[in-house]
GROMACS .gro file of N, CA and C in nm:
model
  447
    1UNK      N    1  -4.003  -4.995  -3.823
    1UNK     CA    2  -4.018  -5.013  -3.681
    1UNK      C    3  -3.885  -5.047  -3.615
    2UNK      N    4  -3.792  -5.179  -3.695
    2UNK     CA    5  -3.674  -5.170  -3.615
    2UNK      C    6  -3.581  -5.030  -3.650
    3UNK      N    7  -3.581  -4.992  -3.727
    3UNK     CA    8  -3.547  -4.840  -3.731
    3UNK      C    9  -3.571  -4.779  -3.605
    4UNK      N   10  -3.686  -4.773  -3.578
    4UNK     CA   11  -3.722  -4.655  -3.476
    4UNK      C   12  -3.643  -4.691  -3.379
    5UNK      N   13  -3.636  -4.830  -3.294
    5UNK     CA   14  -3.581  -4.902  -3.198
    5UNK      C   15  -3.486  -4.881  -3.173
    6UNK      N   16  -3.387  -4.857  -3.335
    6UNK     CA   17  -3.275  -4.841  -3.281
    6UNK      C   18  -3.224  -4.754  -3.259
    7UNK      N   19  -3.302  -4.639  -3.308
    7UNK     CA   20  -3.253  -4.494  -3.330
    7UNK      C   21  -3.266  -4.461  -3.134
    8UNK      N   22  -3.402  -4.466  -3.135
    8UNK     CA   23  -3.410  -4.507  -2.977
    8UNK      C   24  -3.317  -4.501  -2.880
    9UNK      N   25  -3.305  -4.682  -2.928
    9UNK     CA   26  -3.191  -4.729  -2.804
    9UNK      C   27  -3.034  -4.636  -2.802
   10UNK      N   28  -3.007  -4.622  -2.931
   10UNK     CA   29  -2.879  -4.471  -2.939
   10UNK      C   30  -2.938  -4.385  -2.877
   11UNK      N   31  -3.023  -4.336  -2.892
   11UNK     CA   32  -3.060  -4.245  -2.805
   11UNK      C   33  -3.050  -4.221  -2.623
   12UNK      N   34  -3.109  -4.318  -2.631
   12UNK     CA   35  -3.113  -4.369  -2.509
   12UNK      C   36  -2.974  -4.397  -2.400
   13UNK      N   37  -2.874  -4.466  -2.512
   13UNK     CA   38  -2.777  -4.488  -2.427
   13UNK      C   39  -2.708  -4.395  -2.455
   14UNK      N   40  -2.670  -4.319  -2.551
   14UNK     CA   41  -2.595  -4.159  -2.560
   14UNK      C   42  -2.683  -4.076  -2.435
   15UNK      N   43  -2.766  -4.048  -2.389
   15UNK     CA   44  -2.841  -4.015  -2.269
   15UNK      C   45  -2.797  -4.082  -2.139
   16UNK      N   46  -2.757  -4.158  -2.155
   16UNK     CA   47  -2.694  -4.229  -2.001
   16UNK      C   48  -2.605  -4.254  -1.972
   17UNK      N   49  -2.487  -4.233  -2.056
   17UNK     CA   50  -2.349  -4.189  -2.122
   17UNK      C   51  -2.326  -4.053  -2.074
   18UNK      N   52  -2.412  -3.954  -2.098
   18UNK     CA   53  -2.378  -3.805  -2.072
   18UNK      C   54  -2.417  -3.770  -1.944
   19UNK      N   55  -2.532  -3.836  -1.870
   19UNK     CA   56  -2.588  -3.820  -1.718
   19UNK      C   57  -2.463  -3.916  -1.621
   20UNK      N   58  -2.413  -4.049  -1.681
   20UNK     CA   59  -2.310  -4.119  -1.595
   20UNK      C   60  -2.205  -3.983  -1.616
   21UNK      N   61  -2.151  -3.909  -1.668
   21UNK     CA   62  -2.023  -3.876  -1.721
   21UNK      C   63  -2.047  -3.715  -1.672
   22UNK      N   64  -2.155  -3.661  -1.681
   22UNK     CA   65  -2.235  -3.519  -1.559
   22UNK      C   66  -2.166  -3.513  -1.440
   23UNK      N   67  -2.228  -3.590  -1.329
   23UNK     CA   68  -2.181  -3.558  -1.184
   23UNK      C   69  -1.976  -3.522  -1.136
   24UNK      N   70  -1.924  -3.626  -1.321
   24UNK     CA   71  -1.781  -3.620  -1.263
   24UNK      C   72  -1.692  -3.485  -1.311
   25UNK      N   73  -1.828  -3.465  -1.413
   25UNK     CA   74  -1.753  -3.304  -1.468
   25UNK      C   75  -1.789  -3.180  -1.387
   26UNK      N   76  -1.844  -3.201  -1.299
   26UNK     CA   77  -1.922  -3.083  -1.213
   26UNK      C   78  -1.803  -3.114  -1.108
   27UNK      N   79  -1.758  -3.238  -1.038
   27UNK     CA   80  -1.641  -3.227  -0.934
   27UNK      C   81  -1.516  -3.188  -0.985
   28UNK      N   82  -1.511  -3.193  -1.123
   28UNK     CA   83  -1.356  -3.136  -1.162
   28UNK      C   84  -1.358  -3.007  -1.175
   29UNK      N   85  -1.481  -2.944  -1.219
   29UNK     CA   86  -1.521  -2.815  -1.233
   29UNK      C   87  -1.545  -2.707  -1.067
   30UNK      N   88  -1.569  -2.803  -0.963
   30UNK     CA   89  -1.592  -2.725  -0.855
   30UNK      C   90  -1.455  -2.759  -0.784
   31UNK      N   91  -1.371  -2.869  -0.808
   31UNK     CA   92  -1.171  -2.865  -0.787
   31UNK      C   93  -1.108  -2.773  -0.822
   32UNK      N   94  -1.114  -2.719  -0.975
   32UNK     CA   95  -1.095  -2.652  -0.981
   32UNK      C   96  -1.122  -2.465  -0.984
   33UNK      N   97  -1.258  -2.474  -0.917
   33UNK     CA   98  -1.283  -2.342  -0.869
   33UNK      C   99  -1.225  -2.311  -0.735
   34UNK      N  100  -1.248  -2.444  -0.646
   34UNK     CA  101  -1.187  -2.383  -0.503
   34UNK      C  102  -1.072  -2.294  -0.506
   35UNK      N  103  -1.086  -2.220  -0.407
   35UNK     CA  104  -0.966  -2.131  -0.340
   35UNK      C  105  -0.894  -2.156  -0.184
   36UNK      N  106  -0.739  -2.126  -0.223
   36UNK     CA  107  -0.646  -2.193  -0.074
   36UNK      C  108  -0.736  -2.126   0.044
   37UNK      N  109  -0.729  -2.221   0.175
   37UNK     CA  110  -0.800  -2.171   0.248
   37UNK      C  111  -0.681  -2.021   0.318
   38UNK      N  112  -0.804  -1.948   0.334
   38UNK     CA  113  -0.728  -1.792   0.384
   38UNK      C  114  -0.682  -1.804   0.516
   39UNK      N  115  -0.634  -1.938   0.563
   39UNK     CA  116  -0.587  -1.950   0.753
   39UNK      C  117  -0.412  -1.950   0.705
   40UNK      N  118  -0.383  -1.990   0.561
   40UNK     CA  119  -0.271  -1.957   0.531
   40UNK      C  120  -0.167  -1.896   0.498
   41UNK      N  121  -0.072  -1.827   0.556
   41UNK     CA  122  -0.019  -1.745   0.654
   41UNK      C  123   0.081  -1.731   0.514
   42UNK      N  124   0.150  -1.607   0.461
   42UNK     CA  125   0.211  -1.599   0.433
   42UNK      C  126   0.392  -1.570   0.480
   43UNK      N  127   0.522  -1.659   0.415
   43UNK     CA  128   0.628  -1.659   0.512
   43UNK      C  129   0.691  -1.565   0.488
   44UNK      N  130   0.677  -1.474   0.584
   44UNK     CA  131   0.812  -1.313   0.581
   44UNK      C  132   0.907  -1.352   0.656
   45UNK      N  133   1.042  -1.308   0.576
   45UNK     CA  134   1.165  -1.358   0.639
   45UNK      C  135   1.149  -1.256   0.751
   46UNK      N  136   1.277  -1.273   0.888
   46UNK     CA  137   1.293  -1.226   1.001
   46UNK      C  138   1.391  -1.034   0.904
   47UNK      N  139   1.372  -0.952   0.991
   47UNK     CA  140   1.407  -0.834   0.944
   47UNK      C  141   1.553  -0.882   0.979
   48UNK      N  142   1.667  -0.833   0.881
   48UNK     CA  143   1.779  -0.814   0.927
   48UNK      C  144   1.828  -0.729   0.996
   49UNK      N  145   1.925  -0.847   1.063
   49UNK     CA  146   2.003  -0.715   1.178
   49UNK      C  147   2.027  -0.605   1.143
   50UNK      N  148   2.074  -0.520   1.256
   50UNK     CA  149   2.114  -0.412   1.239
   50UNK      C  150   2.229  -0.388   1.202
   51UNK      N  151   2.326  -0.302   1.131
   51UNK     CA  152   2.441  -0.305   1.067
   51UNK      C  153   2.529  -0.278   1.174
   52UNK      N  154   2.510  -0.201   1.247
   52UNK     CA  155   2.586  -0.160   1.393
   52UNK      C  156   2.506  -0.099   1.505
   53UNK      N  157   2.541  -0.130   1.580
   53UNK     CA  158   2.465  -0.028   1.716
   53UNK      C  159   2.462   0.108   1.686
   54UNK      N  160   2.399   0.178   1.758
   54UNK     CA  161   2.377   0.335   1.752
   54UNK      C  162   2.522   0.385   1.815
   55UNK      N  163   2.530   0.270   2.005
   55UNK     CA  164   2.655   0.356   2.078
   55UNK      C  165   2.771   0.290   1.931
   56UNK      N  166   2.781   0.221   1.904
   56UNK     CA  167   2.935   0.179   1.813
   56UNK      C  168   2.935   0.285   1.723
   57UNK      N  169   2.843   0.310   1.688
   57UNK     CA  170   2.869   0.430   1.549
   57UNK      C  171   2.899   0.526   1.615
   58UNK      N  172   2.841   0.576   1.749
   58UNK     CA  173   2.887   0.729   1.784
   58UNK      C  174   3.038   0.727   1.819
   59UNK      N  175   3.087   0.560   1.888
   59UNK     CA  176   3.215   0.578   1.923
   59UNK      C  177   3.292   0.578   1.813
   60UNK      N  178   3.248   0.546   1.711
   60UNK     CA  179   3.364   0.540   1.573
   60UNK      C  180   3.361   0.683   1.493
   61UNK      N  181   3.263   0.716   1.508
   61UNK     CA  182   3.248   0.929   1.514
   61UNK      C  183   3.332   0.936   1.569
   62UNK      N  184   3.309   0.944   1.682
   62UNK     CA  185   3.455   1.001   1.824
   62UNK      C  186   3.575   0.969   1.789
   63UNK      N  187   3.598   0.843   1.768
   63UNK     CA  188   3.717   0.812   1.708
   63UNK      C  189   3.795   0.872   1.587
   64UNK      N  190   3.664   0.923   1.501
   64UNK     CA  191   3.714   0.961   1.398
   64UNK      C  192   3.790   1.095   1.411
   65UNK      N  193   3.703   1.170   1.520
   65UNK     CA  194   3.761   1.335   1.571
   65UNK      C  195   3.859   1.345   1.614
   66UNK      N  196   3.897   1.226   1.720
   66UNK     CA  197   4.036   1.241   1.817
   66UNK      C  198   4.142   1.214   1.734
   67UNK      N  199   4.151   1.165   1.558
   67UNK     CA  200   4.224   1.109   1.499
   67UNK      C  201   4.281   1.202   1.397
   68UNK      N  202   4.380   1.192   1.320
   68UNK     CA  203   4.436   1.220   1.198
   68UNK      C  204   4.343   1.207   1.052
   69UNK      N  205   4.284   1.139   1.038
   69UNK     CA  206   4.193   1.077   0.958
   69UNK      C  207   4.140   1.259   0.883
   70UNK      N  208   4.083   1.350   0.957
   70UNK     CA  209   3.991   1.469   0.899
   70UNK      C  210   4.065   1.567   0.840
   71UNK      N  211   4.241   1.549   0.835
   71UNK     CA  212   4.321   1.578   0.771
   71UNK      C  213   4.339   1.578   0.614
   72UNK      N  214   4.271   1.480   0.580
   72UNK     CA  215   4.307   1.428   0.454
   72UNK      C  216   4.125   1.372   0.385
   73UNK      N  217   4.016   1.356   0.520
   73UNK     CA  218   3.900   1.342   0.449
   73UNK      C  219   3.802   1.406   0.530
   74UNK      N  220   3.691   1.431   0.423
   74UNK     CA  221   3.613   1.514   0.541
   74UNK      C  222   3.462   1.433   0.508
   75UNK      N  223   3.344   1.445   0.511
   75UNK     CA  224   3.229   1.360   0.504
   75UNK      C  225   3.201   1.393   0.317
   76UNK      N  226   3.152   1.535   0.293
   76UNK     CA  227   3.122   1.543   0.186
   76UNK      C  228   3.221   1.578   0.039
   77UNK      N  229   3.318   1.612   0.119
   77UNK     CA  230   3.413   1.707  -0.018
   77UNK      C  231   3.519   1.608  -0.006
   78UNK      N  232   3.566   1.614  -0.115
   78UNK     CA  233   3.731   1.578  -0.091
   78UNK      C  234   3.825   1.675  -0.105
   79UNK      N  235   3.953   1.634  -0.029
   79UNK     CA  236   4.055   1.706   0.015
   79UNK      C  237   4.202   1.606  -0.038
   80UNK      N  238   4.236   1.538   0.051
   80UNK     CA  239   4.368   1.464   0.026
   80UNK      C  240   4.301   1.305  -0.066
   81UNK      N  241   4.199   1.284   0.047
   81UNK     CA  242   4.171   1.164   0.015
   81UNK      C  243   4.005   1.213  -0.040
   82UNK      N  244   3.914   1.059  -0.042
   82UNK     CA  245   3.809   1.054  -0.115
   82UNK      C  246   3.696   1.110   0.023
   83UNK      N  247   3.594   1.135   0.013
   83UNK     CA  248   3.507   1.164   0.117
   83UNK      C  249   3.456   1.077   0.153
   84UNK      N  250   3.422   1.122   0.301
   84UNK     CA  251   3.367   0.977   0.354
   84UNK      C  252   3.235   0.893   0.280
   85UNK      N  253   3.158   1.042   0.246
   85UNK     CA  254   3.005   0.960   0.171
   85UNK      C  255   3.051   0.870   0.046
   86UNK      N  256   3.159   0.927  -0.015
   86UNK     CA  257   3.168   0.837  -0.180
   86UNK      C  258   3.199   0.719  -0.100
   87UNK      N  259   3.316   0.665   0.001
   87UNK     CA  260   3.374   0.543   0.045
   87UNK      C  261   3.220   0.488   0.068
   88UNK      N  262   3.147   0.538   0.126
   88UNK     CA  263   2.987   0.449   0.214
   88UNK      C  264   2.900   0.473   0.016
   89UNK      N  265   2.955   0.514  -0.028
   89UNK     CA  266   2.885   0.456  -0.146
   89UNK      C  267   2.934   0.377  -0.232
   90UNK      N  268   3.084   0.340  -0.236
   90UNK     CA  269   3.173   0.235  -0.307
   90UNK      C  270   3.123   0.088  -0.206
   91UNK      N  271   3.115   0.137  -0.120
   91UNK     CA  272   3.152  -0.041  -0.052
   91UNK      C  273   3.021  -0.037   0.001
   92UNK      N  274   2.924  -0.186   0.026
   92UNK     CA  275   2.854  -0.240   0.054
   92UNK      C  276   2.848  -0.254   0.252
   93UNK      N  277   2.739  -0.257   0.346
   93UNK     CA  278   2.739  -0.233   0.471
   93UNK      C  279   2.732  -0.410   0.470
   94UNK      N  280   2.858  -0.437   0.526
   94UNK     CA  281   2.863  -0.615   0.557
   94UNK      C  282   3.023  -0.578   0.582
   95UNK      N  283   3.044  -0.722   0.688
   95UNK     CA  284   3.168  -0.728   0.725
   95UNK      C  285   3.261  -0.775   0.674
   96UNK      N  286   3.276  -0.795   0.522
   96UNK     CA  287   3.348  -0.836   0.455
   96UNK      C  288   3.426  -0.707   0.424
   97UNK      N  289   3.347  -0.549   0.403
   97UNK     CA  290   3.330  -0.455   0.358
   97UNK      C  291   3.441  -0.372   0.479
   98UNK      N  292   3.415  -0.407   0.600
   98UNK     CA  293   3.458  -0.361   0.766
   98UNK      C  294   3.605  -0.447   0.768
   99UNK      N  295   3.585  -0.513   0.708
   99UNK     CA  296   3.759  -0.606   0.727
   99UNK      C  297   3.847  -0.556   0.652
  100UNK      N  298   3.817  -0.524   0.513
  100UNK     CA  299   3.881  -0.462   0.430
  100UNK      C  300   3.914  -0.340   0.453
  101UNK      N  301   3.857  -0.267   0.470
  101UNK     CA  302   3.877  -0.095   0.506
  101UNK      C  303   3.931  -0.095   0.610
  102UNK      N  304   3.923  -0.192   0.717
  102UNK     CA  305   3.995  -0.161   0.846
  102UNK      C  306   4.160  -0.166   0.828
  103UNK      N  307   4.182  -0.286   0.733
  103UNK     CA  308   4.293  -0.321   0.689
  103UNK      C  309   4.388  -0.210   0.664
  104UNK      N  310   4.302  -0.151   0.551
  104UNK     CA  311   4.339  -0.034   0.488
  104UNK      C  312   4.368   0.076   0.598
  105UNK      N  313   4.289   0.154   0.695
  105UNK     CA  314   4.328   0.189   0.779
  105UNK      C  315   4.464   0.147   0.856
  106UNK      N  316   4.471   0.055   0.877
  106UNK     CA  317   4.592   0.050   0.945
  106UNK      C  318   4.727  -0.005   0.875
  107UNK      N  319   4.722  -0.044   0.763
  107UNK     CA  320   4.815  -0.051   0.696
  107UNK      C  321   4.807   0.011   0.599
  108UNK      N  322   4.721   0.111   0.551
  108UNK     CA  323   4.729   0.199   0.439
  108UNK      C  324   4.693   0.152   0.327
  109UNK      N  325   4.722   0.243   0.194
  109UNK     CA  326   4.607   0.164   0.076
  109UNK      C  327   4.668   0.260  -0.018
  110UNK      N  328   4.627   0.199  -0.113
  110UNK     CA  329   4.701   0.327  -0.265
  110UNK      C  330   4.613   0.259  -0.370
  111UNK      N  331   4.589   0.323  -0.464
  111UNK     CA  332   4.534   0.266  -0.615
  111UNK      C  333   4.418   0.278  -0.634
  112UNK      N  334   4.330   0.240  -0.474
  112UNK     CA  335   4.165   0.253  -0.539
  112UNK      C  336   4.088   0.390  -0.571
  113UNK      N  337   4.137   0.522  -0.530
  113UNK     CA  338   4.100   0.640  -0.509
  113UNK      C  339   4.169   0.757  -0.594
  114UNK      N  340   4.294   0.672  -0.651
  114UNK     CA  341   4.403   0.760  -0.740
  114UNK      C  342   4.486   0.739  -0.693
  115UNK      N  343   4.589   0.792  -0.784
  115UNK     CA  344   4.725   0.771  -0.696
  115UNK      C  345   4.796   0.798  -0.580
  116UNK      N  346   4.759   0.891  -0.492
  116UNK     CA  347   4.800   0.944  -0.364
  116UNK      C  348   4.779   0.836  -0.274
  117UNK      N  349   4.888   0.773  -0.224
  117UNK     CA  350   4.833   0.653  -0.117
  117UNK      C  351   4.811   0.712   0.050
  118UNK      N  352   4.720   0.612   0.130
  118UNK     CA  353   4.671   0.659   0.235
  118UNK      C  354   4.745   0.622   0.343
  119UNK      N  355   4.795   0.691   0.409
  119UNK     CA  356   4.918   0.623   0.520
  119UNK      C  357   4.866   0.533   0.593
  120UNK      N  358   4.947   0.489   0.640
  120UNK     CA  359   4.943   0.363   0.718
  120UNK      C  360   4.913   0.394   0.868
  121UNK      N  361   4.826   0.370   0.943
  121UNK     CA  362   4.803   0.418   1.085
  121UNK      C  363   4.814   0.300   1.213
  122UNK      N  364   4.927   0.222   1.212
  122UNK     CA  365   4.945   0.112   1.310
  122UNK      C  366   4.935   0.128   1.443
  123UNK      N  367   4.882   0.261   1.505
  123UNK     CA  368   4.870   0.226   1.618
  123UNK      C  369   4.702   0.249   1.656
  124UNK      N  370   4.631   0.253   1.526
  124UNK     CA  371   4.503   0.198   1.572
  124UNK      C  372   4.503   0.067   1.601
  125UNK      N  373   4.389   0.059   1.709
  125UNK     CA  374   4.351  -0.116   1.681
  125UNK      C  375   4.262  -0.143   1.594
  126UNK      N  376   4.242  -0.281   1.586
  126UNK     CA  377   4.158  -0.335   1.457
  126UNK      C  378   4.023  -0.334   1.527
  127UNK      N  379   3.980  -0.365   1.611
  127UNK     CA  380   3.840  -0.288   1.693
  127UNK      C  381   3.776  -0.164   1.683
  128UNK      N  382   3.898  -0.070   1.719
  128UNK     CA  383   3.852   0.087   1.716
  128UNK      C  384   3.837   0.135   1.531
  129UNK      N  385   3.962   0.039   1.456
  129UNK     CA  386   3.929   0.054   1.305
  129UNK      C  387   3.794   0.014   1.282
  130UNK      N  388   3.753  -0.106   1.303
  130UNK     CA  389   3.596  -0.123   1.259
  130UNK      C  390   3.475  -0.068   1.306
  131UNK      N  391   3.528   0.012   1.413
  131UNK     CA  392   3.382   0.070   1.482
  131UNK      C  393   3.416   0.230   1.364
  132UNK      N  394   3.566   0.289   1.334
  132UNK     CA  395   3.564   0.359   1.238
  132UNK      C  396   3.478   0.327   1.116
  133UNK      N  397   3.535   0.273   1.054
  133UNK     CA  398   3.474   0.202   0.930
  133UNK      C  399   3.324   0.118   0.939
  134UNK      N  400   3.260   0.132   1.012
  134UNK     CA  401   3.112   0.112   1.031
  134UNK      C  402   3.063   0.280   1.055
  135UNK      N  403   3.100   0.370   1.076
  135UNK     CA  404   3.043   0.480   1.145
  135UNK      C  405   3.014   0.535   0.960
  136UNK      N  406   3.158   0.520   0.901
  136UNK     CA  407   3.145   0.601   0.762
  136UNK      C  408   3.111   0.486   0.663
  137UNK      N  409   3.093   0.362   0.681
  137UNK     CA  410   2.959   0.299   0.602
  137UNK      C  411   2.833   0.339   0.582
  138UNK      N  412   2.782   0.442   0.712
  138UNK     CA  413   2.657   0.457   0.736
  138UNK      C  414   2.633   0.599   0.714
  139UNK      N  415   2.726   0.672   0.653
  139UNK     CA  416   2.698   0.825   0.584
  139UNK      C  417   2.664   0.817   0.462
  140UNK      N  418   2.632   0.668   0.397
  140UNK     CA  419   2.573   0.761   0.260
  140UNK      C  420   2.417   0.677   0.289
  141UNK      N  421   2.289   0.759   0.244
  141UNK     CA  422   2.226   0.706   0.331
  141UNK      C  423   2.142   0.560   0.182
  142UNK      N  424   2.163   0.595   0.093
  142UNK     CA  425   2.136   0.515  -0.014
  142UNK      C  426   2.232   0.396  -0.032
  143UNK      N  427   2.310   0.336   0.104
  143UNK     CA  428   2.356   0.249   0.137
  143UNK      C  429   2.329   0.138   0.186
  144UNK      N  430   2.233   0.060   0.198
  144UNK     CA  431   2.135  -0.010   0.271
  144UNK      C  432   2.245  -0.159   0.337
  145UNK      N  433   2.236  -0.168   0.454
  145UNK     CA  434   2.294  -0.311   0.498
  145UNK      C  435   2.265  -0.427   0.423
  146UNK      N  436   2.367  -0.518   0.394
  146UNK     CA  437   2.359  -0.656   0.334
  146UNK      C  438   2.406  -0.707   0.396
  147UNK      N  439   2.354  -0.860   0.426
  147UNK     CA  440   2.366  -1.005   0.480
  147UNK      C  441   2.565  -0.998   0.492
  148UNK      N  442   2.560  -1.002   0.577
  148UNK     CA  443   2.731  -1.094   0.507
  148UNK      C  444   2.742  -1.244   0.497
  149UNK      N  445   2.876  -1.284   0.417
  149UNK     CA  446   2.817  -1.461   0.369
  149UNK      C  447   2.913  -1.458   0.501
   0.00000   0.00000   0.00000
C-alpha cells in the first residue's frame, strides 16, 4: 500500500512538473515562430549621381572636333594614340579618373599606351579638358560610374 502511494505521489508530481513547465514552452515556441512585422520598409540607398550632364558631354564632343585630339585618336580604332573606347575602358567614371587624364591632356603623357608620347596641349583649359575627358569616359558603355572618395 505504501508502495502504491508513492508510486502515486511521483506520479503525480512528475504531472505537475510537466503542466507548470507546458504553458512556458508553448511561449518560446510561438517567439519563436513570429514573423518581422511587414510595415518594415526595406533601406535602398539614394541612386547615384549622374557622371556628367548630357549638355557637358555634348560640349566635350564639340570640343573634341574643333581640336587636334582626332589626329592621333579616333573612338574605335587606333591610329597614333589608343582609342577613345579602350581609354573609357582603362579608367573608372569618377573624378579622380577626370583629374588625371585632364592632366595628361594638357601636359601630355608617355608610358601608359606604349611608347609614343602624347603631346602636350597647354592651351586647353583644365575645364574644357574635363568636360573632354568626361565625354570619352562615357564611350565605352560597360563603364558604369563610381562614387568618387
Amino acid at each position: 500500500m505504501k508502495f502504491k502511494r508513492s508510486i502515486t505521489g511521483i506520479i503525480s508530481m512528475v504531472f505537475i512538473v510537466f503542466a507548470w513547465h507546458a504553458p512556458a514552452q508553448v511561449k518560446k515556441k510561438g517567439a519563436v515562430k513570429r514573423k518581422a512585422p511587414a510595415s518594415v520598409a526595406k533601406v535602398v540607398p539614394p541612386p547615384a549621381p549622374p557622371f556628367a550632364a548630357a549638355p557637358e558631354l555634348e560640349e566635350g564632343k564639340t570640343l573634341i572636333s574643333k581640336s587636334d585630339c582626332l589626329a592621333c585618336h579616333k573612338i574605335d580604332d587606333k591610329l597614333v594614340g589608343p582609342p577613345y573606347s579602350a581609354i573609357a575602358g582603362k579608367y573608372p567614371q569618377n573624378q579622380s579618373s577626370v583629374d588625371e587624364l585632364s592632366q595628361k591632356v594638357i601636359k601630355g603623357g608617355s608610358g601608359v599606351w606604349g611608347p609614343i608620347p602624347m603631346a602636350p596641349h597647354p592651351a586647353i583649359a583644365l575645364a574644357d579638358a574635363n568636360k573632354m575627358v568626361k565625354y570619352i569616359l562615357t564611350l565605352n558603355p560597360k563603364n558604369l560610374p563610381v562614387s568618387s572618395k
